[in-house]
Amino acid sequence: MPVGGLTTRGPRNLLRQIREAMAGASPAQDRLDTVVRIIAQSMVAEVCSIYLRRASGDLELFATQGLKPEAVHKTRLRPGEGLVGEVARSAAPISLSDAPSHPSFSYRPETGEDPYHAFLGAPLLRGGRAIGVLVVQNRSERRYDEEEVEDIQTIAMVLAETVASGELLGQEELRDIEVAPHRPERLKGQAFAEGLAYGHVVLHEAPVPPENLLAENQQVEEIRLREALIGLKANIDAMLEGGQGKLAGQSFEVLETYRMFADDRGWNRSLEEAVRTGLTAEAAVDRVRNEHRARFAKARDPYIKERLHDFEDLANRLLRVLAGDSPGERDLPPDSILVARNLGPADLLEYPRHKIRGLLLEEGSAASHAAIVARALQIPCVGRLMGLRDRLSEGDLVIVDGETGEAYLRPRPDMLSAVQSRMEVRSHRQAEFAKLRDTPAITADGQRITLHTNAGLAVDLENLDATGAEGIGLFRTEFQFMVSEELPRLDSQTALYKLVLDTAGTRPVTFRTLDIGGDKVLPYLETTEREENPALGRRAIRLGLDRPGLLRLQLRALLTAAAGRELRVMFPMIATVDEFRAARELVDVECAWAKRRGRELPALLRVGAMIECPSLLWHLDALLPLTDFVSIGTNDLFQYMFAADRTNPLVSDRYDPMSPPALRALAEIQRKCADTGTPVSVCGELAGRPLEAFALLTLGFTRLSAPAGGVGPVKRMILSADLAAARRGMANLLGSSSASIRGELETLARKLNVAI
Ligand code: PEP
Ligand code: MG
């Protein structure tokens, strides 16, 4: 037998011995001592030690064969300290032929480890988190080969699951070991989709149950794995054939990518290899997933991170196939709160909507795929919750607070009842809004207001009926691109726009051309290198004009979809009149192209500009005559006016749009539009907030486009508002020297009994 190698390929016999040792009736410490002894023997190592992580984060030596016994429960390493700490921190194995010469080596005299040179450590991973470290050491300066590194990871995995399940150590010994957090905790993140929910955790990356780790029969497991892989591919193929249109027609590209990854040789080989070390098919999938996580976790490149994501997603699907469920048919409790590191474009849509009450994400951003879909489905969602997955177990009770951007893990009863009463108030209010659905939006003094909604995905269309919005004032076409893994083709763009127009029927829809670039990077779109200031970079129409092929393709899809009916299209981020001219010219070029081919054109074509760049404020006289309508994107207009990045939490709240400069700018645009008879609407987020929308009405705006959740509250405000009186009050407030007139505005609204 080679030095340090296992007697037979794969640690199957060893794993069996470990399980037998663990099942014994002797005290936990004796059993642990037996475990390290048999690992040392089997791996022909002079030392084998197990370190477990205490709640403090320290790694404590729990059992050793070869180091001094008196060091057990005495030697403790802080997170990141020494090689053991480094293994835990990086959640990846470390193999060294001469450990003492490594910069991370930390000498502990009480252990007597000076004579040992070779070091091989593997993390005890649970859900991608290190709960301990397994180490073998040899006196000689030897190199552990790939198989040994592989084997120790398998052993570490089995140990991790048995420690965590309480099989190895009793509850008493486990009390302070960080295997499964049990205290109430509050995590602060970012609200991605508003609303409140509570329920039980369902982990998107479901763990493999510990009793299901070791293979009874390796050949059977190999066959199970092979068949599951075939099943997985068949599932993806079936979805490729039948599932189009589900996600704005885009799951097709996503699934094509998954199909490609499912065929990935490296992935398939790692899975087979892991089964050969004695694991069940499920455990093999889990192990390979953990390795991928550890490897990719350090990558900064968003493209590489996305690839990790694809593999994670595939691993989850494969586990579901192995469990006998077809993907998307997982048995969920009716009050599920889905918890994931991040979610891919199609993931959320595959869960049964009525069972998912909320969504918690460790990563992501408000503009991420999952957040967009969550908002469209009106599922409360909080993201950017650091360490979330480490602090939760399947089945834990959690609260999703999409109002404050917080998550309460295992909340105390008083916290839960506080949230329940907030939810009651909310649902009462929602019912009130629903009653207003078919009531026209007319102010108390008879002013007709056009109230539209913002949308971006096919699933948003459901909201159109539910909210009673009179049309779509802003259809963000880039969402289709963002939830797609590759550039949506002409036919899928056309299909989506057609679906939108068909669903909207007689209700008008304003399509906004692609607003990508800057921080909305599409991995498949080769643009130039990363930009220093993405918000001020080559975004939206700038990219569209630089890549006219892209914009023309989109315009062609829009023109085709709207053949014989009205098409309203507007361009984002217009900063100069020339940009609008150039963009509009492309529309003409596409119309001429369609005409030459004898294609039917839209019955009515309206081309507009978004006012999002302050520069336009001083050139409206030149711009307005060229446009059929304009729409004010206040989210961007104010970020540029106040020089405060809207995506940066450090600065995004520093100014208040309810301030004289912001409101005066809006008033100016409104006045110029009225003078030239140019229809103008406001489609930024603030149009969906009653107080802000009230301010807009007092400035003379009569067209608003609000996020779906804002339509009801804004309509209620409209019905209660007497604008004639409010306008006089507002005129005075605009003269204020304060940075915010929010308080005064509230007072005014209350005095006039406006429902804000
Ligand atoms: C805006 O900027 O206000 C707007 C509506 O566009 P987006 O939020 O998509 O940038
Ligand atoms: Mg914008």
mmCIF file of C-alpha atoms in Angstrom, residues 11 29 124 135 203 215 307-308 324 395 470 477 519 548:
data_model
loop_
_atom_site.group_PDB
_atom_site.id
_atom_site.type_symbol
_atom_site.label_atom_id
_atom_site.label_comp_id
_atom_site.label_asym_id
_atom_site.label_seq_id
_atom_site.Cartn_x
_atom_site.Cartn_y
_atom_site.Cartn_z
ATOM 1 C CA PRO A 11 -12.898 5.124 1.671
ATOM 2 C CA GLN A 29 -15.513 11.101 23.458
ATOM 3 C CA LEU A 124 -16.520 19.699 7.684
ATOM 4 C CA VAL A 135 -6.815 16.905 9.581
ATOM 5 C CA LEU A 203 -33.961 25.772 1.535
ATOM 6 C CA ALA A 215 -23.909 3.811 -0.262
ATOM 7 C CA ARG A 307 -21.589 29.892 -13.645
ATOM 8 C CA LEU A 308 -21.495 28.714 -10.026
ATOM 9 C CA GLY A 324 -38.351 11.215 -7.475
ATOM 10 C CA GLY A 395 -38.173 24.301 8.807
ATOM 11 C CA GLU A 470 -55.762 51.819 -17.263
ATOM 12 C CA THR A 477 -38.101 45.770 -21.991
ATOM 13 C CA ASP A 519 -24.347 48.371 -13.865
ATOM 14 C CA PRO A 548 -27.705 50.202 -33.649
#
